[in-house]
Amino acid sequence: MNSDQSAVEESTPVQLAVVESVAAHMRHNPYGSYDVLRAAAPFVPGPHDTHLVTRHHEAQAIMQDPRWSHAEEPELLHGDSEVELPGSFLWMEPPEHTRLRGLVSKAFTARTVSGMRERAERLVEDLMAKMLAERDVDLLEALAYPLPLTMVCELLGVPPEAHEHVREISAGIARGLDPDVLLSKPELDARTAAVHAFLEFFGDLVEQRRRTPRADLITALVQADDAGARLTRTELLGTLLILVVAGHETTVNLIGNGVLALIRNPEQFERLRGFPELSEPAVDEVLRYDAPVHLTTRTAHDEITVSGRTFAPGDAVIVLLASANRDPAAFPRADEFDIARYARGRKAERHLSFGLGLHYCLGAPLARLEMSVVLRAIADRVASMSLLEEPLYRPNVVVRGMSQLRVRMEAR
């Protein structure tokens, strides 16, 4: 993770695993590195005097304890950045976090999101029809990007002709969420350009909604601001940024990972076809088995002891969510993909892909909806799926996912 660790000629297996857990050439399968780290200790020394949290029990304890803060992540991962990523409630603690999250949360309640099901089903029906007609497609371009991008843009009020522009901006920012030490100069420059483009585009959209309100989330946030909810411009734009990036980039990865897991586990695909009602619980197994987000950070605000280790105020940890989700101490057959693991009547440990506590993912209901609709459509309409070639992965560490997934799909 730093220049010292990149030279690992005489490294121990654990040190090598630390490096390989974030190496670009290991993005297709970092899980072997996680196995080594998890077996070594619940806390493994990481970069910049941090510790990597490798196991489920410790990760869960830290993430649900409000004495661990998420607010320091920008300084921890992007301390030398030439551009300030707009702040959002993601990187805040109460009371600011409570105020901002409360303004947005009504758009993502289970009841509100359930009203979006019909739109999601229509989108998936249209996209699936095109895919099955073509048979050989890049699933990311044909389905995984269009569905969540359209859904979040329509929710916010982004005009259709600007959806691709939002996607391009979001991709640059998503890559830039990785620690700065892992980014090249061109990638850092691309993040700077993406942030400026985001601020310009959404700043203009905010002003348009001030002049001409519409039935969308940007208007709701603008009107809340005008009503005295005390949003600064930075807070408003930062909130929109996290809604855009988290609202579709992670779901793109979720859809891609889920389809890939079904292809590589054909018995689970047949199980889904035979029991399409498993589409709902299967979402949680995809989230556990191949998480869209692989790590997050926390900083201790008090002296805190976790599993016998005492952290002083200011000590920081990097929580390896994807490692915790494969912890055999928490999940029997942890490396197996089982779409019924979270089915009704079964008892399974909670995965950490949506986080816990104050920072539980606000968009979880929408992500669940979109993925379950995709899985149900696959169960109902697809006879067979196969890889045309091995998938390609983006170098992203935090928001991990594929850049290409070429598949052949045959209709039922």
Short mmCIF file of C-alpha atoms in Angstrom, two decimals:
data_model
loop_
_atom_site.label_atom_id
_atom_site.label_comp_id
_atom_site.label_asym_id
_atom_site.label_seq_id
_atom_site.Cartn_x
_atom_site.Cartn_y
_atom_site.Cartn_z
CA MET A 1 0.00 0.00 0.00
CA ASN A 2 3.03 2.32 0.16
CA SER A 3 6.44 2.55 -1.47
CA ASP A 4 8.10 0.43 1.22
CA GLN A 5 5.55 -2.35 0.83
CA SER A 6 5.79 -2.37 -2.97
CA ALA A 7 9.26 -3.89 -2.72
CA VAL A 8 8.50 -7.26 -1.22
CA GLU A 9 11.44 -9.42 -2.25
CA GLU A 10 11.85 -10.79 1.27
CA SER A 11 8.38 -10.15 2.61
CA THR A 12 6.56 -12.53 4.90
CA PRO A 13 3.41 -14.19 3.52
CA VAL A 14 1.30 -11.74 5.55
CA GLN A 15 3.15 -8.69 4.24
CA LEU A 16 2.81 -10.02 0.72
CA ALA A 17 -0.91 -10.60 1.28
CA VAL A 18 -1.32 -7.00 2.46
CA VAL A 19 0.21 -5.78 -0.80
CA GLU A 20 -1.67 -8.23 -3.00
CA SER A 21 -4.98 -7.43 -1.35
CA VAL A 22 -4.88 -4.04 -3.10
CA ALA A 23 -2.79 -4.88 -6.18
CA ALA A 24 -4.37 -4.12 -9.54
CA HIS A 25 -3.37 -7.51 -10.97
CA MET A 26 -5.24 -9.24 -8.13
CA ARG A 27 -8.56 -7.47 -8.61
CA HIS A 28 -10.05 -10.55 -10.28
CA ASN A 29 -9.56 -12.52 -7.05
CA PRO A 30 -8.28 -10.84 -3.89
CA TYR A 31 -9.90 -13.51 -1.70
CA GLY A 32 -6.77 -15.66 -1.37
CA SER A 33 -4.99 -12.66 0.13
CA TYR A 34 -7.88 -12.11 2.51
CA ASP A 35 -7.63 -15.75 3.60
CA VAL A 36 -3.98 -15.26 4.56
CA LEU A 37 -4.70 -12.04 6.46
CA ARG A 38 -7.69 -13.49 8.27
CA ALA A 39 -5.75 -16.57 9.33
CA ALA A 40 -2.90 -14.43 10.64
CA ALA A 41 -4.84 -12.20 13.06
CA PRO A 42 -8.00 -10.14 13.48
CA PHE A 43 -5.84 -7.01 13.22
CA VAL A 44 -2.94 -6.84 10.74
CA PRO A 45 -0.61 -3.82 10.44
CA GLY A 46 -1.57 -1.70 7.45
CA PRO A 47 -0.35 1.53 5.83
CA HIS A 48 0.09 4.84 7.62
CA ASP A 49 -0.02 3.29 11.10
CA THR A 50 -3.46 1.77 10.49
CA HIS A 51 -4.57 -1.79 11.17
CA LEU A 52 -6.50 -3.96 8.74
CA VAL A 53 -9.57 -5.54 10.32
CA THR A 54 -9.79 -8.98 8.75
CA ARG A 55 -12.49 -10.94 10.60
CA HIS A 56 -16.25 -10.66 10.90
CA HIS A 57 -16.57 -10.44 14.69
CA GLU A 58 -14.16 -7.53 15.02
CA ALA A 59 -15.44 -5.75 11.90
CA GLN A 60 -19.00 -5.95 13.16
CA ALA A 61 -18.03 -4.73 16.64
CA ILE A 62 -16.23 -1.69 15.22
CA MET A 63 -18.84 -0.73 12.63
CA GLN A 64 -21.77 -0.76 15.06
CA ASP A 65 -19.91 1.18 17.78
CA PRO A 66 -20.54 4.96 17.43
CA ARG A 67 -17.23 5.68 19.15
CA TRP A 68 -15.59 4.74 15.86
CA SER A 69 -15.89 7.63 13.39
CA HIS A 70 -16.02 7.61 9.61
CA ALA A 71 -15.45 11.36 9.33
CA GLU A 72 -11.66 11.12 9.03
CA GLU A 73 -11.65 8.96 5.88
CA PRO A 74 -10.88 11.82 3.44
CA GLU A 75 -7.76 12.78 5.40
CA LEU A 76 -6.78 9.15 5.90
CA LEU A 77 -7.05 8.08 2.25
CA HIS A 78 -6.79 11.39 0.41
CA GLY A 79 -4.68 13.58 2.67
CA ASP A 80 -2.52 15.01 -0.11
CA SER A 81 -5.28 15.46 -2.67
CA GLU A 82 -5.17 18.62 -4.79
CA VAL A 83 -8.98 18.68 -4.96
CA GLU A 84 -11.38 18.43 -2.05
CA LEU A 85 -14.03 15.81 -2.56
CA PRO A 86 -17.33 17.49 -1.65
CA GLY A 87 -18.35 16.52 1.85
CA SER A 88 -21.44 14.40 2.43
CA PHE A 89 -23.15 12.74 5.37
CA LEU A 90 -21.08 9.65 4.51
CA TRP A 91 -18.07 11.40 6.05
CA MET A 92 -19.87 13.07 8.94
CA GLU A 93 -20.92 12.20 12.47
CA PRO A 94 -23.91 13.42 14.50
CA PRO A 95 -25.38 15.97 14.65
CA GLU A 96 -24.45 16.96 11.07
CA HIS A 97 -24.80 13.38 9.84
CA THR A 98 -28.25 13.05 11.41
CA ARG A 99 -29.46 16.31 9.86
CA LEU A 100 -28.30 15.56 6.31
CA ARG A 101 -29.22 11.89 6.30
CA GLY A 102 -32.69 12.78 7.54
CA LEU A 103 -33.25 15.03 4.54
CA VAL A 104 -32.47 12.26 2.08
CA SER A 105 -33.77 9.20 3.89
CA LYS A 106 -37.42 9.62 2.90
CA ALA A 107 -36.47 8.95 -0.72
CA PHE A 108 -35.05 5.55 0.21
CA THR A 109 -37.54 4.08 2.66
CA ALA A 110 -38.76 0.57 1.90
CA ARG A 111 -42.22 1.96 1.15
CA THR A 112 -40.95 4.63 -1.22
CA VAL A 113 -38.62 2.24 -3.00
CA SER A 114 -41.38 -0.34 -3.42
CA GLY A 115 -43.14 2.22 -5.57
CA MET A 116 -40.18 2.07 -7.95
CA ARG A 117 -40.56 -1.65 -8.60
CA GLU A 118 -42.79 -1.25 -11.63
CA ARG A 119 -40.30 1.11 -13.28
CA ALA A 120 -37.41 -1.26 -12.51
CA GLU A 121 -39.32 -4.23 -13.91
CA ARG A 122 -40.12 -2.36 -17.15
CA LEU A 123 -36.50 -1.35 -17.57
CA VAL A 124 -35.22 -4.88 -16.95
CA GLU A 125 -37.84 -6.34 -19.30
CA ASP A 126 -36.70 -4.04 -22.12
CA LEU A 127 -33.00 -4.57 -21.46
CA MET A 128 -33.40 -8.33 -21.13
CA ALA A 129 -35.34 -8.55 -24.41
CA LYS A 130 -32.49 -6.82 -26.25
CA MET A 131 -29.89 -9.03 -24.58
CA LEU A 132 -31.68 -12.26 -25.45
CA ALA A 133 -32.17 -11.10 -29.02
CA GLU A 134 -28.44 -10.42 -29.39
CA ARG A 135 -27.40 -13.48 -27.33
CA ASP A 136 -23.73 -12.44 -27.07
CA VAL A 137 -23.34 -9.26 -25.03
CA ASP A 138 -21.20 -7.38 -22.57
CA LEU A 139 -23.55 -7.70 -19.62
CA LEU A 140 -22.21 -4.56 -18.00
CA GLU A 141 -23.11 -2.40 -20.97
CA ALA A 142 -26.33 -4.25 -21.74
CA LEU A 143 -27.80 -4.42 -18.24
CA ALA A 144 -25.59 -3.68 -15.22
CA TYR A 145 -24.97 -0.01 -16.09
CA PRO A 146 -28.25 1.05 -17.74
CA LEU A 147 -30.54 -0.16 -14.96
CA PRO A 148 -29.12 1.55 -11.83
CA LEU A 149 -27.90 4.58 -13.79
CA THR A 150 -31.37 5.21 -15.18
CA MET A 151 -33.03 4.61 -11.82
CA VAL A 152 -30.82 6.98 -9.82
CA CYS A 153 -30.83 9.67 -12.53
CA GLU A 154 -34.62 9.58 -12.75
CA LEU A 155 -34.86 9.74 -8.96
CA LEU A 156 -32.62 12.81 -8.84
CA GLY A 157 -34.13 14.47 -11.90
CA VAL A 158 -31.19 14.26 -14.33
CA PRO A 159 -32.47 14.66 -17.92
CA PRO A 160 -32.09 11.52 -20.09
CA GLU A 161 -29.65 13.15 -22.50
CA ALA A 162 -27.23 13.72 -19.59
CA HIS A 163 -27.20 10.18 -18.19
CA GLU A 164 -24.02 9.17 -20.01
CA HIS A 165 -22.29 12.34 -18.87
CA VAL A 166 -23.18 11.48 -15.27
CA ARG A 167 -21.81 7.99 -15.79
CA GLU A 168 -18.47 9.34 -17.05
CA ILE A 169 -18.18 11.76 -14.13
CA SER A 170 -19.08 9.06 -11.63
CA ALA A 171 -16.50 6.61 -12.98
CA GLY A 172 -13.68 9.10 -12.44
CA ILE A 173 -14.80 9.82 -8.89
CA ALA A 174 -15.31 6.13 -8.04
CA ARG A 175 -11.74 5.34 -9.06
CA GLY A 176 -10.62 8.33 -7.02
CA LEU A 177 -12.15 6.88 -3.84
CA ASP A 178 -9.15 4.55 -3.64
CA PRO A 179 -6.26 5.66 -1.42
CA ASP A 180 -4.20 8.32 -3.18
CA VAL A 181 -1.04 6.23 -2.89
CA LEU A 182 -2.61 3.65 -5.22
CA LEU A 183 -3.50 6.18 -7.92
CA SER A 184 -1.31 7.27 -10.80
CA LYS A 185 -0.88 10.93 -11.71
CA PRO A 186 -3.30 10.58 -14.66
CA GLU A 187 -5.87 8.96 -12.35
CA LEU A 188 -5.49 11.74 -9.79
CA ASP A 189 -5.87 14.30 -12.58
CA ALA A 190 -8.94 12.45 -13.86
CA ARG A 191 -10.48 12.59 -10.39
CA THR A 192 -9.85 16.33 -10.19
CA ALA A 193 -11.47 16.82 -13.59
CA ALA A 194 -14.41 14.60 -12.62
CA VAL A 195 -15.05 16.50 -9.39
CA HIS A 196 -14.99 19.84 -11.21
CA ALA A 197 -17.32 18.45 -13.89
CA PHE A 198 -19.65 17.14 -11.20
CA LEU A 199 -19.76 20.46 -9.35
CA GLU A 200 -20.44 22.34 -12.58
CA PHE A 201 -23.15 20.01 -13.88
CA PHE A 202 -25.04 19.46 -10.63
CA GLY A 203 -24.50 23.05 -9.51
CA ASP A 204 -26.32 24.18 -12.66
CA LEU A 205 -29.05 21.57 -12.08
CA VAL A 206 -29.56 22.80 -8.51
CA GLU A 207 -30.00 26.37 -9.74
CA GLN A 208 -32.46 25.20 -12.40
CA ARG A 209 -34.54 23.48 -9.72
CA ARG A 210 -34.52 26.61 -7.59
CA ARG A 211 -36.06 28.50 -10.52
CA THR A 212 -38.29 25.70 -11.78
CA PRO A 213 -39.13 23.01 -9.19
CA ARG A 214 -39.99 19.50 -10.33
CA ALA A 215 -41.05 16.25 -8.67
CA ASP A 216 -37.52 14.96 -8.07
CA LEU A 217 -35.03 14.56 -5.24
CA ILE A 218 -32.88 17.55 -6.21
CA THR A 219 -35.93 19.78 -5.94
CA ALA A 220 -36.77 18.26 -2.55
CA LEU A 221 -33.26 18.99 -1.27
CA VAL A 222 -33.33 22.53 -2.68
CA GLN A 223 -36.71 23.19 -1.07
CA ALA A 224 -35.49 21.78 2.24
CA ASP A 225 -32.56 24.18 1.99
CA ASP A 226 -34.89 27.10 1.26
CA ALA A 227 -37.08 26.07 4.21
CA GLY A 228 -34.19 26.52 6.62
CA ALA A 229 -32.72 23.03 6.81
CA ARG A 230 -29.27 24.69 6.77
CA LEU A 231 -27.64 22.89 3.86
CA THR A 232 -24.55 24.65 2.65
CA ARG A 233 -23.86 24.45 -1.07
CA THR A 234 -20.98 22.07 -0.34
CA GLU A 235 -23.24 19.85 1.75
CA LEU A 236 -25.92 19.79 -0.93
CA LEU A 237 -23.50 18.93 -3.72
CA GLY A 238 -21.65 16.44 -1.53
CA THR A 239 -24.93 14.68 -0.77
CA LEU A 240 -25.73 14.51 -4.49
CA LEU A 241 -22.25 13.16 -5.21
CA ILE A 242 -22.57 10.24 -2.84
CA LEU A 243 -26.10 9.51 -4.10
CA VAL A 244 -24.83 9.38 -7.68
CA VAL A 245 -21.68 7.33 -7.07
CA ALA A 246 -23.08 5.00 -4.41
CA GLY A 247 -26.46 4.94 -6.11
CA HIS A 248 -25.28 3.25 -9.26
CA GLU A 249 -21.57 2.32 -9.27
CA THR A 250 -21.99 -0.18 -6.45
CA THR A 251 -25.15 -1.66 -7.99
CA VAL A 252 -23.37 -2.10 -11.32
CA ASN A 253 -20.85 -4.26 -9.46
CA LEU A 254 -23.60 -6.08 -7.57
CA ILE A 255 -25.38 -7.06 -10.79
CA GLY A 256 -22.18 -8.08 -12.54
CA ASN A 257 -20.95 -10.09 -9.56
CA GLY A 258 -24.29 -11.83 -9.19
CA VAL A 259 -24.51 -12.93 -12.81
CA LEU A 260 -20.89 -14.09 -12.79
CA ALA A 261 -21.50 -16.13 -9.62
CA LEU A 262 -24.51 -17.83 -11.24
CA ILE A 263 -22.50 -18.66 -14.36
CA ARG A 264 -19.64 -20.11 -12.33
CA ASN A 265 -22.04 -22.04 -10.09
CA PRO A 266 -24.47 -23.59 -12.59
CA GLU A 267 -26.19 -25.67 -9.92
CA GLN A 268 -27.21 -22.41 -8.22
CA PHE A 269 -28.48 -21.04 -11.53
CA GLU A 270 -30.63 -24.14 -11.97
CA ARG A 271 -31.82 -23.77 -8.39
CA LEU A 272 -32.87 -20.19 -9.11
CA ARG A 273 -34.74 -21.27 -12.24
CA GLY A 274 -36.54 -23.95 -10.25
CA PHE A 275 -37.33 -21.69 -7.28
CA PRO A 276 -37.59 -18.11 -8.60
CA GLU A 277 -38.83 -16.98 -5.18
CA LEU A 278 -35.16 -17.24 -4.11
CA SER A 279 -34.51 -14.06 -6.11
CA GLU A 280 -35.03 -11.95 -2.97
CA PRO A 281 -32.78 -13.81 -0.47
CA ALA A 282 -30.20 -14.46 -3.19
CA VAL A 283 -29.42 -10.74 -3.21
CA ASP A 284 -27.91 -10.99 0.26
CA GLU A 285 -25.80 -13.97 -0.74
CA VAL A 286 -24.38 -12.07 -3.72
CA LEU A 287 -23.60 -9.17 -1.37
CA ARG A 288 -21.84 -11.52 1.04
CA TYR A 289 -20.06 -13.70 -1.49
CA ASP A 290 -18.65 -10.96 -3.74
CA ALA A 291 -19.16 -7.55 -2.16
CA PRO A 292 -19.34 -4.45 -4.39
CA VAL A 293 -17.43 -2.40 -1.79
CA HIS A 294 -14.37 -4.05 -0.28
CA LEU A 295 -13.24 -1.73 2.48
CA THR A 296 -14.11 1.22 4.66
CA THR A 297 -12.30 3.10 7.42
CA ARG A 298 -12.95 4.03 11.02
CA THR A 299 -11.04 6.19 13.53
CA ALA A 300 -11.32 5.77 17.30
CA HIS A 301 -12.67 8.78 19.18
CA ASP A 302 -12.17 7.19 22.60
CA GLU A 303 -9.94 4.53 24.05
CA ILE A 304 -11.62 1.34 22.81
CA THR A 305 -10.76 -2.31 23.37
CA VAL A 306 -11.79 -4.83 20.71
CA SER A 307 -10.99 -8.53 21.12
CA GLY A 308 -8.25 -7.78 23.61
CA ARG A 309 -6.59 -5.02 21.59
CA THR A 310 -6.80 -1.46 22.91
CA PHE A 311 -6.94 1.44 20.45
CA ALA A 312 -6.13 4.97 21.52
CA PRO A 313 -8.11 8.01 20.39
CA GLY A 314 -7.00 8.82 16.85
CA ASP A 315 -6.03 5.26 15.94
CA ALA A 316 -7.41 4.31 12.53
CA VAL A 317 -8.45 0.98 11.05
CA ILE A 318 -9.27 -0.21 7.55
CA VAL A 319 -12.19 -2.64 7.73
CA LEU A 320 -11.89 -5.31 5.03
CA LEU A 321 -15.60 -5.88 4.43
CA ALA A 322 -15.09 -8.53 1.76
CA SER A 323 -12.72 -10.47 4.01
CA ALA A 324 -15.17 -10.35 6.92
CA ASN A 325 -17.92 -11.63 4.61
CA ARG A 326 -15.86 -14.73 3.83
CA ASP A 327 -14.90 -15.45 7.46
CA PRO A 328 -15.53 -19.18 8.08
CA ALA A 329 -15.99 -18.46 11.78
CA ALA A 330 -19.14 -16.51 10.86
CA PHE A 331 -20.30 -18.31 7.71
CA PRO A 332 -20.25 -22.09 7.23
CA ARG A 333 -18.88 -22.95 3.79
CA ALA A 334 -17.89 -19.32 3.49
CA ASP A 335 -16.29 -19.71 0.05
CA GLU A 336 -19.36 -21.41 -1.40
CA PHE A 337 -22.08 -19.48 -3.23
CA ASP A 338 -25.47 -20.56 -1.85
CA ILE A 339 -28.49 -18.55 -3.01
CA ALA A 340 -30.65 -20.05 -0.24
CA ARG A 341 -28.26 -19.08 2.60
CA TYR A 342 -30.54 -16.19 3.58
CA ALA A 343 -33.82 -17.87 2.66
CA ARG A 344 -36.71 -17.73 5.09
CA GLY A 345 -36.35 -20.25 7.87
CA ARG A 346 -32.57 -20.30 7.70
CA LYS A 347 -30.32 -18.63 10.25
CA ALA A 348 -27.30 -16.88 8.76
CA GLU A 349 -24.90 -14.29 10.12
CA ARG A 350 -25.40 -10.78 8.82
CA HIS A 351 -23.08 -9.74 6.01
CA LEU A 352 -21.40 -6.33 6.25
CA SER A 353 -21.71 -5.13 2.65
CA PHE A 354 -24.25 -2.44 3.52
CA GLY A 355 -22.40 -1.45 6.66
CA LEU A 356 -23.86 -1.20 10.16
CA GLY A 357 -24.98 1.41 12.62
CA LEU A 358 -25.01 5.12 11.77
CA HIS A 359 -23.51 4.55 8.34
CA TYR A 360 -25.74 1.71 7.17
CA CYS A 361 -26.21 2.17 3.43
CA LEU A 362 -29.07 4.55 2.75
CA GLY A 363 -29.61 3.11 -0.73
CA ALA A 364 -29.81 -0.52 0.42
CA PRO A 365 -33.56 -0.88 -0.33
CA LEU A 366 -33.09 0.39 -3.90
CA ALA A 367 -30.06 -1.82 -4.53
CA ARG A 368 -31.97 -4.85 -3.21
CA LEU A 369 -34.93 -4.02 -5.43
CA GLU A 370 -32.86 -3.65 -8.59
CA MET A 371 -30.86 -6.83 -8.01
CA SER A 372 -33.90 -8.92 -7.10
CA VAL A 373 -35.72 -7.78 -10.24
CA VAL A 374 -32.70 -8.79 -12.33
CA LEU A 375 -32.49 -12.21 -10.68
CA ARG A 376 -36.22 -12.82 -11.12
CA ALA A 377 -35.98 -11.92 -14.81
CA ILE A 378 -33.06 -14.31 -15.23
CA ALA A 379 -35.00 -17.08 -13.47
CA ASP A 380 -38.05 -16.53 -15.66
CA ARG A 381 -36.50 -15.81 -19.06
CA VAL A 382 -33.02 -17.30 -19.35
CA ALA A 383 -32.41 -20.94 -20.28
CA SER A 384 -28.61 -20.86 -20.12
CA MET A 385 -25.72 -18.48 -19.48
CA SER A 386 -22.05 -18.91 -20.24
CA LEU A 387 -18.88 -16.84 -20.34
CA LEU A 388 -17.55 -15.90 -23.76
CA GLU A 389 -14.21 -14.95 -22.17
CA GLU A 390 -12.82 -14.29 -18.75
CA PRO A 391 -14.08 -11.01 -17.28
CA LEU A 392 -11.89 -7.93 -17.09
CA TYR A 393 -11.62 -5.96 -13.86
CA ARG A 394 -11.13 -2.30 -13.13
CA PRO A 395 -8.17 -1.54 -10.84
CA ASN A 396 -10.50 -0.09 -8.19
CA VAL A 397 -9.95 -1.35 -4.65
CA VAL A 398 -12.74 0.34 -2.68
CA VAL A 399 -15.55 0.07 -5.24
CA ARG A 400 -14.42 -3.17 -6.87
CA GLY A 401 -15.98 -4.43 -10.06
CA MET A 402 -15.55 -5.53 -13.64
CA SER A 403 -14.93 -3.43 -16.71
CA GLN A 404 -16.20 -6.11 -19.08
CA LEU A 405 -18.32 -9.26 -18.69
CA ARG A 406 -19.00 -10.88 -22.05
CA VAL A 407 -21.66 -13.56 -21.80
CA ARG A 408 -23.90 -15.67 -24.01
CA MET A 409 -27.54 -15.81 -22.92
CA GLU A 410 -30.11 -18.17 -24.38
CA ALA A 411 -33.83 -17.49 -23.95
CA ARG A 412 -36.17 -20.03 -22.40
#
